[in-house]
Each structure stands twice: as structure tokens, then as C-alpha cells.
Amino acid sequence: MNLTPTEMDRLVIFQAAELARRYRSEGVRLSLPEANALIADEILLAARKGLDHPALVSLGGTILTAEDVEAGVPEMLRMVSVEVSMAEGTKLVTVFDPIPPGPRAEPAPGEVIPKAGEIELNPGREGVEIDVLNTGDRSIQVRSHAHFFEVNRVLQFDRTRAWGMRLDRPSGGGERFDPGIGRRVRLVPYAGTREIHGFAGLAEGPADDPATREAAFRRARDRGYLEDAP
């Protein structure tokens, strides 16, 4: 019998899920991979039975509890994504935080315990607040390091005010802009040498150089990022 890679993956998930079921029936708490496999297997089975996408997402959050798994697993298993076969084709089912955390007395593995107090984000930076509207038909993620002047052209906002600016968010963070929903965000100026390269290729050089700014606004106008460049 010849099996496709997808069919082989399905068998591996099933075998791992069967091991998890045996452990659970014997009162053994599940590890992270075992819990992941069991949830994925139950979602795949339910899809074959005809459950729709919303029902599959709801099901994913009811399969295991904190009492079924080892300490720290609910905190580490933040998301389960699995491709399922449905009548309309293959779809991706994603379940966030599928295991509700239970009470615990000890820190979870990998948990970050911050020092008491607060850390000011980007101290001393004079930022601006702008309103952003996603005029497209799908959600757009913008990360904290991105030059906001150059983000996706379907995001509608005052790009002139965003020159040399990025999101006032921690490193690695960002903002999500959903279609048709306006949001107000805070931007702060880049620090350091303020040289900007890459992104959409609009700004290539020091942000404080008038020639860099003039060339960037011209490119932005030509490529449909804004109607007029100063």
C-alpha cells in the first residue's frame, strides 16, 4: 500500500494519540507532545464526521483539562493547528489555549517571572498617535520594527506623520489590523543612526536626510502608497 506524506502524518498523529489515550486511561498525566497529538486526532476525527469549522474550534478547547496533563503543559501549549479534510476541501483549524490552566503552586516550565515594578517602554521618545483603517479584505500584521511609513498600502492613514517612525511596542510585538476596522496606534521615532533600509524599498538611507525623504515620498506616490508627496 502506497501512502502519501499527508496519510503518513495522519497515522503518526493517530499512534501518538492512542498512546495518550492509554496513558490517560491509566491515570498518567500527558506530556506536551501527547496532549498535542490527542487534541489534533480528535479534531481530525470530528471533521471526518462532518462538523463545521466553528464547531471544530470549539471542540478543541474541551478535550483536555489541566488535570489530564503534566504541570506546565497548559501554559506551553498555546496553540494547536491542524489541516482537516472537509466537504469543501482542506481547511486549517487553529485552537488557541486549548487547555484551560488550572491552579498551581509552582512556576510552570519556561515561565518568565518578572521583577516587581514597571519598565517604561521607549523612554524619552516623543511619539505620535495616528488612526489606521484597513481597507483590504484580510487581516494585516505589522511588527514593532517595521517602518510604518512603508507598511501595506491598503492601510489608510496619514503616512506623512509616520515618516521615520515605528510602532511603540516591545521588540517582537506588533499590531493586527482587521478589515474595515479602524484603530489608533502610537508611533515613536527610530533611534540610533536612523538609517532605514529594506521593508517596501521606499526609504533607503538616513531618515533625517532631506534627499532620502524626498526620494521616498516620490516612490511612495508612484507606487500608490499616497496620493501626493511633499
Tab-separated table of C-alpha atoms in Angstrom:
chain	number	residue	atom	x	y	z
A	1	MET	CA	0.000	0.000	0.000
A	2	ASN	CA	1.372	3.369	-1.024
A	3	LEU	CA	0.685	6.245	1.368
A	4	THR	CA	1.072	9.952	0.718
A	5	PRO	CA	3.028	12.133	3.167
A	6	THR	CA	-0.273	13.509	4.457
A	7	GLU	CA	-1.572	9.998	5.133
A	8	MET	CA	1.664	9.095	6.899
A	9	ASP	CA	1.335	12.183	9.096
A	10	ARG	CA	-2.232	11.164	9.937
A	11	LEU	CA	-1.074	7.719	11.062
A	12	VAL	CA	1.676	9.202	13.240
A	13	ILE	CA	-0.839	11.532	14.905
A	14	PHE	CA	-3.204	8.606	15.485
A	15	GLN	CA	-0.492	6.437	17.038
A	16	ALA	CA	0.635	9.236	19.365
A	17	ALA	CA	-2.990	9.969	20.269
A	18	GLU	CA	-3.645	6.297	21.054
A	19	LEU	CA	-0.644	6.327	23.397
A	20	ALA	CA	-2.057	9.432	25.054
A	21	ARG	CA	-5.455	7.774	25.453
A	22	ARG	CA	-3.852	4.737	27.100
A	23	TYR	CA	-1.861	6.910	29.493
A	24	ARG	CA	-4.965	8.892	30.404
A	25	SER	CA	-6.987	5.734	30.998
A	26	GLU	CA	-4.240	4.588	33.383
A	27	GLY	CA	-4.235	7.885	35.238
A	28	VAL	CA	-0.917	9.031	33.770
A	29	ARG	CA	-0.697	12.738	33.032
A	30	LEU	CA	0.149	13.631	29.425
A	31	SER	CA	3.272	15.383	28.169
A	32	LEU	CA	3.175	18.273	25.702
A	33	PRO	CA	3.539	16.135	22.511
A	34	GLU	CA	0.977	13.614	23.780
A	35	ALA	CA	-1.571	16.312	24.572
A	36	ASN	CA	-0.958	17.982	21.217
A	37	ALA	CA	-1.481	14.685	19.355
A	38	LEU	CA	-4.680	13.804	21.226
A	39	ILE	CA	-6.293	17.163	20.531
A	40	ALA	CA	-5.281	17.046	16.858
A	41	ASP	CA	-6.590	13.497	16.455
A	42	GLU	CA	-9.979	14.335	17.968
A	43	ILE	CA	-10.321	17.359	15.677
A	44	LEU	CA	-9.409	15.278	12.616
A	45	LEU	CA	-11.945	12.624	13.565
A	46	ALA	CA	-14.689	15.194	14.162
A	47	ALA	CA	-14.001	16.754	10.765
A	48	ARG	CA	-14.488	13.399	9.080
A	49	LYS	CA	-17.805	13.114	10.913
A	50	GLY	CA	-18.956	16.356	9.319
A	51	LEU	CA	-18.510	19.038	11.987
A	52	ASP	CA	-18.065	22.515	10.552
A	53	HIS	CA	-15.114	24.822	11.226
A	54	PRO	CA	-16.579	26.770	14.203
A	55	ALA	CA	-17.636	23.512	15.863
A	56	LEU	CA	-14.140	22.054	15.410
A	57	VAL	CA	-12.551	25.114	17.029
A	58	SER	CA	-14.981	24.864	19.955
A	59	LEU	CA	-14.316	21.145	20.323
A	60	GLY	CA	-10.572	21.699	20.507
A	61	GLY	CA	-10.937	23.567	23.777
A	62	THR	CA	-12.934	20.843	25.527
A	63	ILE	CA	-10.819	17.722	25.013
A	64	LEU	CA	-8.313	18.047	27.864
A	65	THR	CA	-8.161	19.777	31.232
A	66	ALA	CA	-5.217	20.810	33.372
A	67	GLU	CA	-5.737	17.661	35.466
A	68	ASP	CA	-5.086	15.495	32.381
A	69	VAL	CA	-1.594	16.844	31.674
A	70	GLU	CA	1.741	17.426	33.344
A	71	ALA	CA	2.412	20.715	35.122
A	72	GLY	CA	3.223	23.493	32.695
A	73	VAL	CA	1.650	21.874	29.632
A	74	PRO	CA	-1.384	24.238	29.503
A	75	GLU	CA	0.963	27.230	29.545
A	76	MET	CA	3.286	25.775	26.892
A	77	LEU	CA	0.558	24.528	24.532
A	78	ARG	CA	-0.663	27.945	23.423
A	79	MET	CA	-1.938	26.832	20.022
A	80	VAL	CA	-2.860	23.695	18.090
A	81	SER	CA	-3.126	23.938	14.286
A	82	VAL	CA	-4.196	21.005	12.136
A	83	GLU	CA	-5.284	20.661	8.499
A	84	VAL	CA	-8.575	18.797	8.169
A	85	SER	CA	-10.452	17.341	5.219
A	86	MET	CA	-13.932	18.797	4.797
A	87	ALA	CA	-16.586	18.594	2.107
A	88	GLU	CA	-15.410	21.920	0.648
A	89	GLY	CA	-11.733	20.929	0.728
A	90	THR	CA	-8.797	21.165	3.118
A	91	LYS	CA	-9.007	23.762	5.861
A	92	LEU	CA	-6.733	24.829	8.695
A	93	VAL	CA	-8.242	24.618	12.173
A	94	THR	CA	-6.417	26.621	14.830
A	95	VAL	CA	-7.309	26.417	18.506
A	96	PHE	CA	-5.721	28.935	20.873
A	97	ASP	CA	-5.066	27.953	24.511
A	98	PRO	CA	-6.798	24.552	24.099
A	99	ILE	CA	-6.184	23.508	27.733
A	100	PRO	CA	-7.502	25.937	30.363
A	101	PRO	CA	-4.820	26.336	33.035
A	102	GLY	CA	-5.683	25.065	36.484
A	103	PRO	CA	-4.486	26.194	39.912
A	104	ARG	CA	-0.823	25.572	40.556
A	105	ALA	CA	1.582	26.333	43.378
A	106	GLU	CA	4.857	26.160	41.451
A	107	PRO	CA	6.119	28.046	38.375
A	108	ALA	CA	5.494	26.340	35.049
A	109	PRO	CA	8.470	25.141	32.975
A	110	GLY	CA	9.834	28.036	30.942
A	111	GLU	CA	7.745	30.592	32.801
A	112	VAL	CA	9.144	34.114	32.938
A	113	ILE	CA	8.848	35.673	36.392
A	114	PRO	CA	9.342	39.431	36.047
A	115	LYS	CA	10.855	41.610	38.709
A	116	ALA	CA	8.413	43.753	40.663
A	117	GLY	CA	7.751	47.188	39.228
A	118	GLU	CA	7.313	48.540	35.727
A	119	ILE	CA	9.678	49.193	32.832
A	120	GLU	CA	8.953	52.249	30.727
A	121	LEU	CA	8.764	51.460	27.020
A	122	ASN	CA	10.874	53.712	24.790
A	123	PRO	CA	11.537	56.364	27.467
A	124	GLY	CA	12.093	59.880	26.260
A	125	ARG	CA	10.735	59.277	22.759
A	126	GLU	CA	8.216	61.862	21.590
A	127	GLY	CA	5.666	59.816	19.697
A	128	VAL	CA	2.538	60.483	17.681
A	129	GLU	CA	-0.872	58.824	17.613
A	130	ILE	CA	-2.497	58.107	14.274
A	131	ASP	CA	-5.728	56.464	13.138
A	132	VAL	CA	-5.307	53.467	10.828
A	133	LEU	CA	-8.003	51.818	8.697
A	134	ASN	CA	-7.514	48.519	6.872
A	135	THR	CA	-9.272	48.988	3.518
A	136	GLY	CA	-8.334	45.482	2.329
A	137	ASP	CA	-10.165	42.171	2.644
A	138	ARG	CA	-7.825	40.355	5.046
A	139	SER	CA	-6.065	40.990	8.335
A	140	ILE	CA	-2.625	42.602	8.299
A	141	GLN	CA	0.077	42.171	10.943
A	142	VAL	CA	2.657	44.911	11.451
A	143	ARG	CA	5.654	44.159	13.657
A	144	SER	CA	7.301	46.609	16.026
A	145	HIS	CA	10.460	47.078	13.922
A	146	ALA	CA	8.678	47.966	10.659
A	147	HIS	CA	8.999	51.453	9.214
A	148	PHE	CA	5.357	52.433	9.471
A	149	PHE	CA	5.575	54.782	6.508
A	150	GLU	CA	6.156	51.703	4.320
A	151	VAL	CA	3.548	49.254	5.639
A	152	ASN	CA	0.951	47.652	3.352
A	153	ARG	CA	-0.599	50.216	1.032
A	154	VAL	CA	-4.166	49.120	1.864
A	155	LEU	CA	-3.654	50.507	5.377
A	156	GLN	CA	-5.072	54.019	5.205
A	157	PHE	CA	-3.547	56.687	7.480
A	158	ASP	CA	-1.508	59.893	7.412
A	159	ARG	CA	1.778	58.500	6.108
A	160	THR	CA	3.467	61.886	6.302
A	161	ARG	CA	3.336	61.711	10.109
A	162	ALA	CA	4.696	58.144	10.048
A	163	TRP	CA	7.988	59.048	8.378
A	164	GLY	CA	10.923	57.684	10.398
A	165	MET	CA	8.528	56.075	12.880
A	166	ARG	CA	7.751	52.590	14.144
A	167	LEU	CA	5.136	51.116	16.472
A	168	ASP	CA	5.534	51.907	20.153
A	169	ARG	CA	5.545	48.208	21.001
A	170	PRO	CA	8.130	45.905	22.626
A	171	SER	CA	10.652	44.151	20.410
A	172	GLY	CA	8.971	41.183	18.730
A	173	GLY	CA	5.496	42.597	19.306
A	174	GLY	CA	3.188	44.283	16.864
A	175	GLU	CA	-0.362	45.219	15.962
A	176	ARG	CA	-3.097	43.458	13.986
A	177	PHE	CA	-5.366	45.433	11.678
A	178	ASP	CA	-8.588	43.672	10.706
A	179	PRO	CA	-10.522	44.564	7.513
A	180	GLY	CA	-12.787	47.582	7.830
A	181	ILE	CA	-11.906	48.248	11.459
A	182	GLY	CA	-10.165	51.488	12.390
A	183	ARG	CA	-7.537	51.548	15.132
A	184	ARG	CA	-5.486	54.233	16.815
A	185	VAL	CA	-1.821	53.369	17.353
A	186	ARG	CA	1.143	55.174	18.828
A	187	LEU	CA	4.368	55.556	16.847
A	188	VAL	CA	7.833	56.533	18.070
A	189	PRO	CA	10.871	57.656	16.067
A	190	TYR	CA	13.711	55.270	15.325
A	191	ALA	CA	16.801	55.733	17.476
A	192	GLY	CA	20.476	55.130	16.704
A	193	THR	CA	21.728	56.205	13.288
A	194	ARG	CA	18.123	56.236	11.958
A	195	GLU	CA	19.203	54.583	8.718
A	196	ILE	CA	16.272	52.779	7.101
A	197	HIS	CA	16.710	50.044	4.501
A	198	GLY	CA	14.522	47.238	3.188
A	199	PHE	CA	10.820	46.976	4.021
A	200	ALA	CA	8.960	48.182	0.888
A	201	GLY	CA	12.121	49.747	-0.527
A	202	LEU	CA	10.763	53.285	-0.252
A	203	ALA	CA	13.263	54.727	2.229
A	204	GLU	CA	16.861	53.807	1.512
A	205	GLY	CA	19.142	55.886	3.692
A	206	PRO	CA	19.194	58.157	6.755
A	207	ALA	CA	15.684	59.205	7.757
A	208	ASP	CA	16.915	62.708	8.663
A	209	ASP	CA	18.437	63.313	5.219
A	210	PRO	CA	16.081	65.524	3.135
A	211	ALA	CA	17.213	63.748	-0.044
A	212	THR	CA	16.240	60.355	1.400
A	213	ARG	CA	12.844	61.685	2.424
A	214	GLU	CA	12.203	63.345	-0.944
A	215	ALA	CA	13.085	60.179	-2.867
A	216	ALA	CA	10.988	58.004	-0.539
A	217	PHE	CA	7.897	60.187	-0.921
A	218	ARG	CA	8.318	60.159	-4.687
A	219	ARG	CA	8.491	56.355	-4.723
A	220	ALA	CA	5.503	56.153	-2.383
A	221	ARG	CA	3.438	58.343	-4.701
A	222	ASP	CA	4.468	56.391	-7.805
A	223	ARG	CA	3.597	53.041	-6.174
A	224	GLY	CA	0.237	54.103	-4.768
A	225	TYR	CA	1.153	54.454	-1.096
A	226	LEU	CA	-0.030	58.065	-1.001
A	227	GLU	CA	-1.557	60.471	-3.448
A	228	ASP	CA	0.757	63.424	-3.032
A	229	ALA	CA	4.331	63.651	-1.853
A	230	PRO	CA	5.504	66.877	-0.236
